[in-house]
């Protein structure tokens, strides 16, 4: 064994070189693993698989991360040397404690998504499957699909590389074996029933043709035999009886579709007897039939083309046939065409459904067998239509019922109830159905018309009596009246009376006759629609429209009554979108519902609470008139929302920004405030509260309109600041306290406005954050910093290398594009690993710690450093700190100021904790040499502040570190 070790080592090196070469030639990507659970009967892997087109016989793939998080690479070789097959890659994860066996199924033929032009006619899809670890997948023999038994060990993530026999894999499912057997057994039974019905129908129509001898019967029989052949091929029955190759199966499938289109055309021509109408019909049908017959021959050489043309032809036959049938039925009254209209409409619907299926717009697995079943049903209806016409003597049967009987049958079919009032005798007759519906005794609604008044809703009595009295007095007209009747159980039901008067020989009304129908469901739907139109669907509160209507009424009343002073309060939940992103939309809806109930309990009956947007509410306050009490009420709202909301064993803490508008009316009616102005003013005050950091109350002031205008102008100028080269990048030195040398810089942005001069970051950065411009500014800062940092590192050969840090906003962190931007900048500029640091505030990281941990780990893997800014001022979640890959902590300047007052306990604790975690410490706000000396004594590594220099330009920074200027 010792003598073989050098040889084995050489082979290992050679294999590594070959794998490296192949990896350079073949792209590889890590795949996302699909979680497999014990209770899932089936998983659709089609959208999860990744397909590759290789240039050689071998492919290298990066596996999905295992339980240890490591991404490995595997190389898979094609079964045949020199082949360049297509590949399919997917990964499965078993995080249970049990071994999972699943059946991977890739059907040979799938009608759904097969296409119209050059359709996919099926065939074997997968040649072999290789697993990155564990048991090798074994093929199960099946005539209808490629099936592989896959075993996943407990707690493992396995990547599978499948060698494909062609470029198309329309569907890949992972089935539980028992579930797949049940599905297959059910479909087999269904397919057997459909084939049996189709065979019996074809045999029956053939026998009828022998007995009757009319030309329409062989045409119908040929169509039924064509459907039977198509069903046998599609259901795999033919392949089981007569084993055929895949190429032969595609030829049979294309030929069956061509024959089906041809027999459909023959039936249409024979049944409508088109030769009797015009000789051109015969010519068109003859050439069309020759063309379809040629498709059968074409199927031998190019099955996809033949099948595609046959599908288009079948759709054309259905569409043209319907127009021809309707023309003959309407213009000529042709009885055969009239009988065929329903069946052909069903055929056209089938063709449309089939079109949706083959183009992929309908994707269910049940579509394909359902379409075959529908086709058999259509042929069955065609057979019934043919027999009806043949045995009925060729004409439509005439009705033998009288007009009175026909009216009685129509009334019975409509389900309405008879209403008959004998006016002179004052006796009402109503069908017993209405008494049964109301739970009344038999005959309770018969007798004098006054008997109905006791059951009518009090609001409907006068209108009901007036409707009947008007018809009697006018001796003409028609009653269409809705009213409510009380049931025996108590609730009311809505009914609609449609009646006309019957005039006697003396010109007086002797009867009122009509029908009564139950319209309770219709009225309930109308009431629901009216309610939903002015109420929020989630909380049931009034919506914006109802709020505006009530505010108009309140302002109108206030203009007439000086005692009324309606105040409007608009409130918006702070950072509610982040809450939705963290715990889900359904949880967010539950929280909104809880808050609406809390706020509703604070109101009095005359007040109105409305939901006007996603997390924005508004209150019309009429119960309080004094400004102090109105502000106290707004404070009650703030405290009610600040009370934690418990959801799924966790507490959610909320804050709210509140804007208040107090009622101010000028002299006379001209001074009445407008509704839109009041609402906008309240929203301005709310926005002002949100800009102030949230969790506060603002009363509207007139100068807010001017501030809003100035802010809009500032937003517009900020969007163009980068294009106009108005944004400046400055660098503030970060000094190594040990030897007082410049260790790095922090990048700062300044805006030199052409009219307003230099605008401080505290003014324009919040605007950039709200408008989204912060993303472009952040990318600009990262790119300029990386370019300058690379220039410093090329000019200075120092160890450790000089570094630079850039602040990252919340919008940037939430975008996956940040990974691509950082990767691109590092690759293009060539900065040393870890020297370009991204600074994130503690509050930003803790808003969504799970997501932040994933993003920061991926950023760290790209070669960027990570710095936690303002540590100690936010959440201070030390348990989370170890999960994040930070390499630097930045201590907030407030702790440095406390050092001057002799309070160093907190600062000393932070230094000791950072040293134990192996993190470098940068202290902000070092204003003097005493601060720097004190920080050094406490063990701080770096410091920045006025003691070491203010923010400077790129040129000044280069001069400070002694870097040579870059060549132009």
PDB file of N, CA and C in Angstrom, residues 684-720:
ATOM      1  N   UNK A 684     -50.299  66.857   6.315  1.00  0.00           N
ATOM      2  CA  UNK A 684     -49.041  67.596   6.420  1.00  0.00           C
ATOM      3  C   UNK A 684     -48.492  67.552   7.843  1.00  0.00           C
ATOM      4  N   UNK A 685     -49.375  67.729   8.809  1.00  0.00           N
ATOM      5  CA  UNK A 685     -48.930  67.688  10.198  1.00  0.00           C
ATOM      6  C   UNK A 685     -48.425  66.287  10.561  1.00  0.00           C
ATOM      7  N   UNK A 686     -49.106  65.258  10.060  1.00  0.00           N
ATOM      8  CA  UNK A 686     -48.664  63.888  10.324  1.00  0.00           C
ATOM      9  C   UNK A 686     -47.292  63.624   9.701  1.00  0.00           C
ATOM     10  N   UNK A 687     -47.089  64.104   8.472  1.00  0.00           N
ATOM     11  CA  UNK A 687     -45.799  63.916   7.798  1.00  0.00           C
ATOM     12  C   UNK A 687     -44.701  64.660   8.553  1.00  0.00           C
ATOM     13  N   UNK A 688     -45.030  65.845   9.073  1.00  0.00           N
ATOM     14  CA  UNK A 688     -44.055  66.589   9.856  1.00  0.00           C
ATOM     15  C   UNK A 688     -43.668  65.810  11.118  1.00  0.00           C
ATOM     16  N   UNK A 689     -44.647  65.147  11.747  1.00  0.00           N
ATOM     17  CA  UNK A 689     -44.350  64.330  12.921  1.00  0.00           C
ATOM     18  C   UNK A 689     -43.475  63.139  12.552  1.00  0.00           C
ATOM     19  N   UNK A 690     -43.717  62.567  11.409  1.00  0.00           N
ATOM     20  CA  UNK A 690     -42.914  61.419  10.960  1.00  0.00           C
ATOM     21  C   UNK A 690     -41.490  61.856  10.647  1.00  0.00           C
ATOM     22  N   UNK A 691     -41.344  63.055  10.055  1.00  0.00           N
ATOM     23  CA  UNK A 691     -39.989  63.542   9.771  1.00  0.00           C
ATOM     24  C   UNK A 691     -39.218  63.843  11.043  1.00  0.00           C
ATOM     25  N   UNK A 692     -39.940  64.152  12.078  1.00  0.00           N
ATOM     26  CA  UNK A 692     -39.282  64.422  13.341  1.00  0.00           C
ATOM     27  C   UNK A 692     -38.875  63.166  14.092  1.00  0.00           C
ATOM     28  N   UNK A 693     -38.980  62.021  13.475  1.00  0.00           N
ATOM     29  CA  UNK A 693     -38.572  60.770  14.094  1.00  0.00           C
ATOM     30  C   UNK A 693     -39.719  59.874  14.485  1.00  0.00           C
ATOM     31  N   UNK A 694     -40.970  60.312  14.308  1.00  0.00           N
ATOM     32  CA  UNK A 694     -42.115  59.498  14.658  1.00  0.00           C
ATOM     33  C   UNK A 694     -42.396  59.507  16.141  1.00  0.00           C
ATOM     34  N   UNK A 695     -43.459  58.802  16.526  1.00  0.00           N
ATOM     35  CA  UNK A 695     -43.876  58.695  17.930  1.00  0.00           C
ATOM     36  C   UNK A 695     -44.067  60.076  18.536  1.00  0.00           C
ATOM     37  N   UNK A 696     -44.780  60.928  17.796  1.00  0.00           N
ATOM     38  CA  UNK A 696     -45.014  62.281  18.298  1.00  0.00           C
ATOM     39  C   UNK A 696     -46.281  62.837  17.677  1.00  0.00           C
ATOM     40  N   UNK A 697     -46.738  63.972  18.227  1.00  0.00           N
ATOM     41  CA  UNK A 697     -47.968  64.638  17.785  1.00  0.00           C
ATOM     42  C   UNK A 697     -47.605  66.022  17.282  1.00  0.00           C
ATOM     43  N   UNK A 698     -48.131  66.377  16.106  1.00  0.00           N
ATOM     44  CA  UNK A 698     -47.905  67.711  15.547  1.00  0.00           C
ATOM     45  C   UNK A 698     -49.247  68.354  15.246  1.00  0.00           C
ATOM     46  N   UNK A 699     -49.380  69.634  15.636  1.00  0.00           N
ATOM     47  CA  UNK A 699     -50.565  70.417  15.287  1.00  0.00           C
ATOM     48  C   UNK A 699     -50.255  71.201  14.025  1.00  0.00           C
ATOM     49  N   UNK A 700     -51.200  71.228  13.103  1.00  0.00           N
ATOM     50  CA  UNK A 700     -50.973  71.897  11.836  1.00  0.00           C
ATOM     51  C   UNK A 700     -50.754  73.388  12.045  1.00  0.00           C
ATOM     52  N   UNK A 701     -49.732  73.906  11.376  1.00  0.00           N
ATOM     53  CA  UNK A 701     -49.446  75.341  11.344  1.00  0.00           C
ATOM     54  C   UNK A 701     -49.407  75.781   9.888  1.00  0.00           C
ATOM     55  N   UNK A 702     -49.726  77.035   9.665  1.00  0.00           N
ATOM     56  CA  UNK A 702     -49.809  77.543   8.287  1.00  0.00           C
ATOM     57  C   UNK A 702     -48.470  77.460   7.573  1.00  0.00           C
ATOM     58  N   UNK A 703     -47.358  77.627   8.309  1.00  0.00           N
ATOM     59  CA  UNK A 703     -46.050  77.614   7.645  1.00  0.00           C
ATOM     60  C   UNK A 703     -45.646  76.220   7.176  1.00  0.00           C
ATOM     61  N   UNK A 704     -46.404  75.189   7.543  1.00  0.00           N
ATOM     62  CA  UNK A 704     -46.100  73.837   7.058  1.00  0.00           C
ATOM     63  C   UNK A 704     -46.288  73.727   5.557  1.00  0.00           C
ATOM     64  N   UNK A 705     -47.213  74.531   5.008  1.00  0.00           N
ATOM     65  CA  UNK A 705     -47.398  74.495   3.557  1.00  0.00           C
ATOM     66  C   UNK A 705     -46.153  75.013   2.856  1.00  0.00           C
ATOM     67  N   UNK A 706     -45.553  76.091   3.418  1.00  0.00           N
ATOM     68  CA  UNK A 706     -44.313  76.614   2.825  1.00  0.00           C
ATOM     69  C   UNK A 706     -43.179  75.597   2.969  1.00  0.00           C
ATOM     70  N   UNK A 707     -43.082  74.967   4.148  1.00  0.00           N
ATOM     71  CA  UNK A 707     -42.041  73.959   4.344  1.00  0.00           C
ATOM     72  C   UNK A 707     -42.214  72.794   3.383  1.00  0.00           C
ATOM     73  N   UNK A 708     -43.451  72.421   3.129  1.00  0.00           N
ATOM     74  CA  UNK A 708     -43.701  71.320   2.188  1.00  0.00           C
ATOM     75  C   UNK A 708     -43.255  71.705   0.791  1.00  0.00           C
ATOM     76  N   UNK A 709     -43.541  72.965   0.400  1.00  0.00           N
ATOM     77  CA  UNK A 709     -43.108  73.421  -0.928  1.00  0.00           C
ATOM     78  C   UNK A 709     -41.592  73.417  -1.035  1.00  0.00           C
ATOM     79  N   UNK A 710     -40.902  73.916   0.039  1.00  0.00           N
ATOM     80  CA  UNK A 710     -39.437  73.913   0.018  1.00  0.00           C
ATOM     81  C   UNK A 710     -38.883  72.490  -0.044  1.00  0.00           C
ATOM     82  N   UNK A 711     -39.525  71.591   0.646  1.00  0.00           N
ATOM     83  CA  UNK A 711     -39.047  70.214   0.650  1.00  0.00           C
ATOM     84  C   UNK A 711     -39.230  69.572  -0.730  1.00  0.00           C
ATOM     85  N   UNK A 712     -40.351  69.868  -1.375  1.00  0.00           N
ATOM     86  CA  UNK A 712     -40.563  69.321  -2.722  1.00  0.00           C
ATOM     87  C   UNK A 712     -39.496  69.829  -3.680  1.00  0.00           C
ATOM     88  N   UNK A 713     -39.140  71.110  -3.548  1.00  0.00           N
ATOM     89  CA  UNK A 713     -38.084  71.654  -4.404  1.00  0.00           C
ATOM     90  C   UNK A 713     -36.748  70.983  -4.094  1.00  0.00           C
ATOM     91  N   UNK A 714     -36.499  70.730  -2.788  1.00  0.00           N
ATOM     92  CA  UNK A 714     -35.251  70.072  -2.405  1.00  0.00           C
ATOM     93  C   UNK A 714     -35.205  68.641  -2.953  1.00  0.00           C
ATOM     94  N   UNK A 715     -36.348  67.947  -2.918  1.00  0.00           N
ATOM     95  CA  UNK A 715     -36.396  66.586  -3.467  1.00  0.00           C
ATOM     96  C   UNK A 715     -36.102  66.593  -4.959  1.00  0.00           C
ATOM     97  N   UNK A 716     -36.690  67.551  -5.679  1.00  0.00           N
ATOM     98  CA  UNK A 716     -36.464  67.611  -7.127  1.00  0.00           C
ATOM     99  C   UNK A 716     -35.002  67.897  -7.441  1.00  0.00           C
ATOM    100  N   UNK A 717     -34.376  68.818  -6.684  1.00  0.00           N
ATOM    101  CA  UNK A 717     -32.967  69.127  -6.945  1.00  0.00           C
ATOM    102  C   UNK A 717     -32.065  67.955  -6.570  1.00  0.00           C
ATOM    103  N   UNK A 718     -32.443  67.219  -5.499  1.00  0.00           N
ATOM    104  CA  UNK A 718     -31.601  66.111  -5.065  1.00  0.00           C
ATOM    105  C   UNK A 718     -31.576  64.998  -6.105  1.00  0.00           C
ATOM    106  N   UNK A 719     -32.696  64.774  -6.803  1.00  0.00           N
ATOM    107  CA  UNK A 719     -32.737  63.731  -7.830  1.00  0.00           C
ATOM    108  C   UNK A 719     -31.769  64.023  -8.975  1.00  0.00           C
ATOM    109  N   UNK A 720     -31.434  65.291  -9.165  1.00  0.00           N
ATOM    110  CA  UNK A 720     -30.539  65.651 -10.270  1.00  0.00           C
ATOM    111  C   UNK A 720     -29.126  65.998  -9.790  1.00  0.00           C
TER     112      UNK A 720
END
